[in-house]
mmCIF file of C-alpha atoms in Angstrom:
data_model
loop_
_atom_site.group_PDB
_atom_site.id
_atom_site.type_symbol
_atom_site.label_atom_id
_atom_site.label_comp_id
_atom_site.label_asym_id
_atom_site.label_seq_id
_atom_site.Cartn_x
_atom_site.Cartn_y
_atom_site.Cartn_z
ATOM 1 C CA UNK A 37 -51.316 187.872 130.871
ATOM 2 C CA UNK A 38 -51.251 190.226 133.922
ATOM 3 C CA UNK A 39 -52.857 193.266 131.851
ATOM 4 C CA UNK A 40 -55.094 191.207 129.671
ATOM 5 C CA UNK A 41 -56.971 190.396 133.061
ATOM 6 C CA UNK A 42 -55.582 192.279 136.020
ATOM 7 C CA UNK A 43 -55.589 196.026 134.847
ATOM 8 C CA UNK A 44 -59.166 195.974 133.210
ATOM 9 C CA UNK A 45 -60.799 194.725 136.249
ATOM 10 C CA UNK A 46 -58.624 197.292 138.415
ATOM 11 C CA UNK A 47 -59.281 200.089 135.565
ATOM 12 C CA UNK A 48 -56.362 200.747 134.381
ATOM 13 C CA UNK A 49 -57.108 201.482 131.134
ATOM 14 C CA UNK A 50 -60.427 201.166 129.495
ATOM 15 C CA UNK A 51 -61.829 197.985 127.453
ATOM 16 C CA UNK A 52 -60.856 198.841 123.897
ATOM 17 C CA UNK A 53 -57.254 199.737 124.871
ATOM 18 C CA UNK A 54 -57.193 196.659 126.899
ATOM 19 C CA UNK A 55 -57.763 194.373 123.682
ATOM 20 C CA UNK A 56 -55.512 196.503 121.658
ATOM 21 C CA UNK A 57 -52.532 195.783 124.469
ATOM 22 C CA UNK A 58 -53.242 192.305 124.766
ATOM 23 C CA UNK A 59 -53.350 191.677 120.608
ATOM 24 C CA UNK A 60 -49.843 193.928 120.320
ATOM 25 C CA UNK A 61 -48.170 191.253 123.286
ATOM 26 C CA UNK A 62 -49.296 188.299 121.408
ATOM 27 C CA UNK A 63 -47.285 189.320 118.688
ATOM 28 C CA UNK A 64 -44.220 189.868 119.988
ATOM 29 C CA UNK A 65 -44.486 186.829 122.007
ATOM 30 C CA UNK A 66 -45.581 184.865 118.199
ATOM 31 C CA UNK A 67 -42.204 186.009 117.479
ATOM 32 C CA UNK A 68 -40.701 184.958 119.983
ATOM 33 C CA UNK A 69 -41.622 181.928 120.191
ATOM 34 C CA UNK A 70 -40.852 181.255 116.443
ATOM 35 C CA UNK A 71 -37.552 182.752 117.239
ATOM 36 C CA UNK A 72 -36.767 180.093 120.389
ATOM 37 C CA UNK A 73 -37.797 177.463 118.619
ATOM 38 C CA UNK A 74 -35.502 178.140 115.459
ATOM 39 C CA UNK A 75 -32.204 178.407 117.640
ATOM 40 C CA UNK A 76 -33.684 175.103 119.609
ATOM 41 C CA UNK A 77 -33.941 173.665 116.267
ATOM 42 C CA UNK A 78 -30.265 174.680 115.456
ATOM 43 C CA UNK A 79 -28.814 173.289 118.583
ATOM 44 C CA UNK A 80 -30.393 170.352 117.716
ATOM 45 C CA UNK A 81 -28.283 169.416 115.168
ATOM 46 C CA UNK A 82 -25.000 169.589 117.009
ATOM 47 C CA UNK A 83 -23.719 167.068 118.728
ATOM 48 C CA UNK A 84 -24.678 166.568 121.826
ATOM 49 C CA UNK A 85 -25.241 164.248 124.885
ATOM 50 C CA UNK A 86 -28.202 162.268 125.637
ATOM 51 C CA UNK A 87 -28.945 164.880 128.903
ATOM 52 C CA UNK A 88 -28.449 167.868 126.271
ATOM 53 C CA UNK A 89 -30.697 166.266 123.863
ATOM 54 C CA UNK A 90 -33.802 165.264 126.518
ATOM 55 C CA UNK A 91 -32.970 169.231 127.591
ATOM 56 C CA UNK A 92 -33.475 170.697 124.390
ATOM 57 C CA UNK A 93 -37.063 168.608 123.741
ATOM 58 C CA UNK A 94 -38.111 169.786 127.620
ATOM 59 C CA UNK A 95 -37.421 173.366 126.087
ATOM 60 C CA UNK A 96 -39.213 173.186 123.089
ATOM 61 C CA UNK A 97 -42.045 171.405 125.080
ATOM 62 C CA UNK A 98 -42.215 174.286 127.815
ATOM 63 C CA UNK A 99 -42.001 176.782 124.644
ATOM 64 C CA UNK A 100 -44.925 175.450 123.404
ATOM 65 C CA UNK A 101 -46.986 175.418 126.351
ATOM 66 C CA UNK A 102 -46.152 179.608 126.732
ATOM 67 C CA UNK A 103 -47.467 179.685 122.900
ATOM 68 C CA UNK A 104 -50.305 177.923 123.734
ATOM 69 C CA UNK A 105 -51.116 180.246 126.808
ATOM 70 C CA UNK A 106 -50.383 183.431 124.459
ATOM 71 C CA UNK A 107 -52.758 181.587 121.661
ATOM 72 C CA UNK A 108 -55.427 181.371 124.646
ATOM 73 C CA UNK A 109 -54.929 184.958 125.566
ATOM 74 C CA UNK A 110 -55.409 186.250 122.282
ATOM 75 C CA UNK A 111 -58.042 183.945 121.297
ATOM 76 C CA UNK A 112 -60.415 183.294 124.330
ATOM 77 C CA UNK A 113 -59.236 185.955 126.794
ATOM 78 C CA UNK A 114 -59.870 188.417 124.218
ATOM 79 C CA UNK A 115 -62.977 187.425 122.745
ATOM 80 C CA UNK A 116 -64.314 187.451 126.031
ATOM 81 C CA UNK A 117 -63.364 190.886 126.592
ATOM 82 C CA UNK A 118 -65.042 191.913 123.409
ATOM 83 C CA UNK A 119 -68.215 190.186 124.517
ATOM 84 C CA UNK A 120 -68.501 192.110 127.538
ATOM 85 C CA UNK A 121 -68.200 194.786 125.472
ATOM 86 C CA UNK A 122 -70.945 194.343 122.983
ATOM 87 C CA UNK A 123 -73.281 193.218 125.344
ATOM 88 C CA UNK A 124 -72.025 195.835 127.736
ATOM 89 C CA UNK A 125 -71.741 193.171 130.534
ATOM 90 C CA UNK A 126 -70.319 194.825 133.403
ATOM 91 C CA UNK A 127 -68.759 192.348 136.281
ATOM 92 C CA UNK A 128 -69.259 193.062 139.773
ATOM 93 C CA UNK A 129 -66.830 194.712 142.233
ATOM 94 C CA UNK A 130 -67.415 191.732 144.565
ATOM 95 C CA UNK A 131 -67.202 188.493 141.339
ATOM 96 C CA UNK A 132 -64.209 191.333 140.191
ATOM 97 C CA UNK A 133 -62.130 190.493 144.059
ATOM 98 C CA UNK A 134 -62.801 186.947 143.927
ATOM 99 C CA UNK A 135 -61.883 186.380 140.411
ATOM 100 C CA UNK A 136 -58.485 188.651 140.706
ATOM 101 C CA UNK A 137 -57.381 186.505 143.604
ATOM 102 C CA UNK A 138 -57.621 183.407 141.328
ATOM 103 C CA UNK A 139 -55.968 185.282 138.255
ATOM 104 C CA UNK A 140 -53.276 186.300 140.970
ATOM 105 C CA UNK A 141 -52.438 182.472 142.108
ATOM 106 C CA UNK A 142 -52.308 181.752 138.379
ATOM 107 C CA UNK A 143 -49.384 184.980 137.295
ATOM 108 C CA UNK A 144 -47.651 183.020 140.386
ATOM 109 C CA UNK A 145 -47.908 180.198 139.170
ATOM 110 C CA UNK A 146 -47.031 181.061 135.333
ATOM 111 C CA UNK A 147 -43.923 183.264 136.133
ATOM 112 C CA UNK A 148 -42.653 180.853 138.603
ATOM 113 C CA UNK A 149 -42.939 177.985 136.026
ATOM 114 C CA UNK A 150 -40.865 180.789 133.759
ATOM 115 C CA UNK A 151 -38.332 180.555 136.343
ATOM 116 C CA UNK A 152 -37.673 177.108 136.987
ATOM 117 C CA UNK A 153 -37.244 176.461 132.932
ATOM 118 C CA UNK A 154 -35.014 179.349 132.439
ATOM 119 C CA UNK A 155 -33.294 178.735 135.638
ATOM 120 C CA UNK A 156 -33.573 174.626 135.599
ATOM 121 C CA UNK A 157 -34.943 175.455 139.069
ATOM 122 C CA UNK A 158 -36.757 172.474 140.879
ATOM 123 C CA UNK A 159 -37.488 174.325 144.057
ATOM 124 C CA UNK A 160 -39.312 176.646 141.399
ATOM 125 C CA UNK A 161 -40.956 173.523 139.934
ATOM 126 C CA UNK A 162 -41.618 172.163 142.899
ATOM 127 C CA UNK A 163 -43.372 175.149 144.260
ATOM 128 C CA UNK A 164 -45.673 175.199 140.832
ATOM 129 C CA UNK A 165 -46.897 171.795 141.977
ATOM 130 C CA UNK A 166 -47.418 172.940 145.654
ATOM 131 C CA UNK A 167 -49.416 175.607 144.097
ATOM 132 C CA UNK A 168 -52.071 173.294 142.874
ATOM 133 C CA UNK A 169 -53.614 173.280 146.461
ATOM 134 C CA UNK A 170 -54.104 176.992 146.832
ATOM 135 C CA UNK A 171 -55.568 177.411 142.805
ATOM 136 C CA UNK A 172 -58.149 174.323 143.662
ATOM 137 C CA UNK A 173 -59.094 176.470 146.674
ATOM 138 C CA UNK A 174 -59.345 179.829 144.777
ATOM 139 C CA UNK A 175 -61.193 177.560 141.829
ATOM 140 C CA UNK A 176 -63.598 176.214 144.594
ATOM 141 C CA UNK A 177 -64.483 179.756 146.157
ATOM 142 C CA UNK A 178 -65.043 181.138 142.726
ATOM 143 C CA UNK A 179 -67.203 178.787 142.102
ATOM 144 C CA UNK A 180 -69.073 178.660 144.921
ATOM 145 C CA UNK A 181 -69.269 182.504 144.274
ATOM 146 C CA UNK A 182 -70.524 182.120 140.988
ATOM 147 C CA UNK A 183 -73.637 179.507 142.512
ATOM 148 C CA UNK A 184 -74.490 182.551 144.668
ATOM 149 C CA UNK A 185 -74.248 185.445 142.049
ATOM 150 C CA UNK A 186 -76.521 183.153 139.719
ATOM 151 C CA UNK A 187 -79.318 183.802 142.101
ATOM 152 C CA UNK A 188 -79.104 187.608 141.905
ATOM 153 C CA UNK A 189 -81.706 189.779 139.979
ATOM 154 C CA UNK A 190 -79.959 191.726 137.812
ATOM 155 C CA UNK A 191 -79.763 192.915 134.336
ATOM 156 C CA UNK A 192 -78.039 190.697 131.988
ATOM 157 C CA UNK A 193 -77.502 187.815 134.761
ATOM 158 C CA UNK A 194 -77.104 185.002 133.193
ATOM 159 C CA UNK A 195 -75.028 186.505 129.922
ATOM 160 C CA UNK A 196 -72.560 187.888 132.628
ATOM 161 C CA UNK A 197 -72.505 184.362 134.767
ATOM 162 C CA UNK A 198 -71.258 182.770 131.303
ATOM 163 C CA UNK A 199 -68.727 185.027 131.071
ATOM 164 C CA UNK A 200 -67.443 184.633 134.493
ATOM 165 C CA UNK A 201 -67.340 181.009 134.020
ATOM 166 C CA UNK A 202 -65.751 180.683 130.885
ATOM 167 C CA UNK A 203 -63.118 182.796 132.867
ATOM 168 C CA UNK A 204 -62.071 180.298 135.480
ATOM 169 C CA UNK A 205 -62.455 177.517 133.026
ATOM 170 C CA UNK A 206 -59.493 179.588 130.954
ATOM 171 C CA UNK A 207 -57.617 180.547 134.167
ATOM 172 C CA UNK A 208 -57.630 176.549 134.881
ATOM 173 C CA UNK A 209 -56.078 176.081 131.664
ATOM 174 C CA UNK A 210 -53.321 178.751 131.519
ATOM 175 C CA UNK A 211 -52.678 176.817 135.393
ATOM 176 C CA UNK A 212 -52.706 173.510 133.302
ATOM 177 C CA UNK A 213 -49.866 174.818 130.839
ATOM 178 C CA UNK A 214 -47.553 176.778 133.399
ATOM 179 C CA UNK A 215 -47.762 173.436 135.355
ATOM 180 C CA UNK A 216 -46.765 171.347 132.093
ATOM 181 C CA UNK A 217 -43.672 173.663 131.663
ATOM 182 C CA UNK A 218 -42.789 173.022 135.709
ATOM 183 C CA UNK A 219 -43.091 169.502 134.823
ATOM 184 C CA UNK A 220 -40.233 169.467 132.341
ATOM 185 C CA UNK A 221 -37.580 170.139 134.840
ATOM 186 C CA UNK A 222 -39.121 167.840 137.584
ATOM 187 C CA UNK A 223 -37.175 164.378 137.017
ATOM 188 C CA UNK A 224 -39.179 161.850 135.439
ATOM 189 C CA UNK A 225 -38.151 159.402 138.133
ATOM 190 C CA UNK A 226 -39.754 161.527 140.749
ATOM 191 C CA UNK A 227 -43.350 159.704 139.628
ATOM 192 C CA UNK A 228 -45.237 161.755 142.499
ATOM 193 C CA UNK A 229 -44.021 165.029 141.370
ATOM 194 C CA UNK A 230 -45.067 163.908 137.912
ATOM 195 C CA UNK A 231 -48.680 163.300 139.126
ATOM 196 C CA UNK A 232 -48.805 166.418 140.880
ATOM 197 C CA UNK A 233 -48.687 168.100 137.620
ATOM 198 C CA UNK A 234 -51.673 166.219 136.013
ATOM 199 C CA UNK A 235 -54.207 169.108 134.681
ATOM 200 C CA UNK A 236 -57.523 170.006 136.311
ATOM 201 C CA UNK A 237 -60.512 168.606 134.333
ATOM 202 C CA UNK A 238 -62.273 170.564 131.791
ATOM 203 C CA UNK A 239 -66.452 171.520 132.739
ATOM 204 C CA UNK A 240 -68.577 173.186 130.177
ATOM 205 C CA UNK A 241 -69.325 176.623 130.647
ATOM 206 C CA UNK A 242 -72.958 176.939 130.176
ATOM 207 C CA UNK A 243 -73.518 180.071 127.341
#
């Protein structure tokens, strides 16, 4: 997730080897997702308490939600990428800052959901739902970034404002999932924590 976004804006690489990186991650992490949820499903079957039980379907949950964010990588993420690249839309070094602080938040927020399910971490948990504060204020400066940019006479304006859009709106949602997996070790009888976790809602991007 950090090179599908991160590296192209900072250069890195260039486009095309961007999209090939990105497509040759999502396959190992098909795999390994198929491969987590197999031994999950074999543990299953044992014997095992009512606390190992409710653990294993919190795993398979959180599993699910990191498929889901390597399904939007490879499906979204990269189809952007390969729309800037037909339409040769190139992003600004100013909407490039503002968006890579938001993508930033989001890695934080992603890997440190990572740690509190492999860890059973709730400080790590915990400090996903804290989180929610600063990506609402990187959301709302994007945003407000984006109203600004829309203005601007420049070749393929609009096209690129889509793009940019669509971005955040897919950032939100890889937020939405790493949150989801943070959930699964919060207590459910923590109902605050729980509602802390509720996802951002969805606007349309305007193409």
């Amino acid at each position: 997730f950090r090179l599908s976004v991160s590296e192209l804006f900072k250069g890195g690489y260039d486009l095309k080897e961007g999209i090939e990186i990105a497509k040759s991650i999502e396959d190992k992490i098909d795999l390994l997702h198929d491969q987590i949820i197999f031994y999950l499903g074999q543990l299953s079957k044992k014997k095992l308490s009512d606390q190992q039980s409710k653990e294993i379907a919190e795993l398979m949950r959180a599993t699910n939600d990191l498929e889901r964010i390597g399904d939007l990588i490879e499906t979204d993420l990269i189809a952007l990428a390969e729309k800037c690249k037909a339409q040769n839309i190139q992003i600004s070094e100013e909407t490039k800052e503002v968006l890579l602080k938001l993508h930033d938040v989001v890695c934080r927020a992603l890997y440190t959901a990572l740690n509190a399910v492999t860890g059973n971490d709730l400080d790590a948990a915990q400090s996903v739902r804290v989180m929610k504060a600063e990506i609402r204020q990187q959301i709302s400066a994007a945003e407000d970034h984006q109203a600004q940019r829309l203005v601007v006479h420049e070749p393929l304006r609009l096209p690129t404002y889509a793009v940019e859009i669509e971005l955040i709106e897919k950032l939100k949602r890889i937020y939405d999932y790493a949150s989801q997996m943070a959930k699964s070790v919060i207590p459910k009888s923590n109902p605050e924590s729980q509602k802390e976790n509720e996802p951002f809602p969805i606007t349309q991007s305007k193409d």
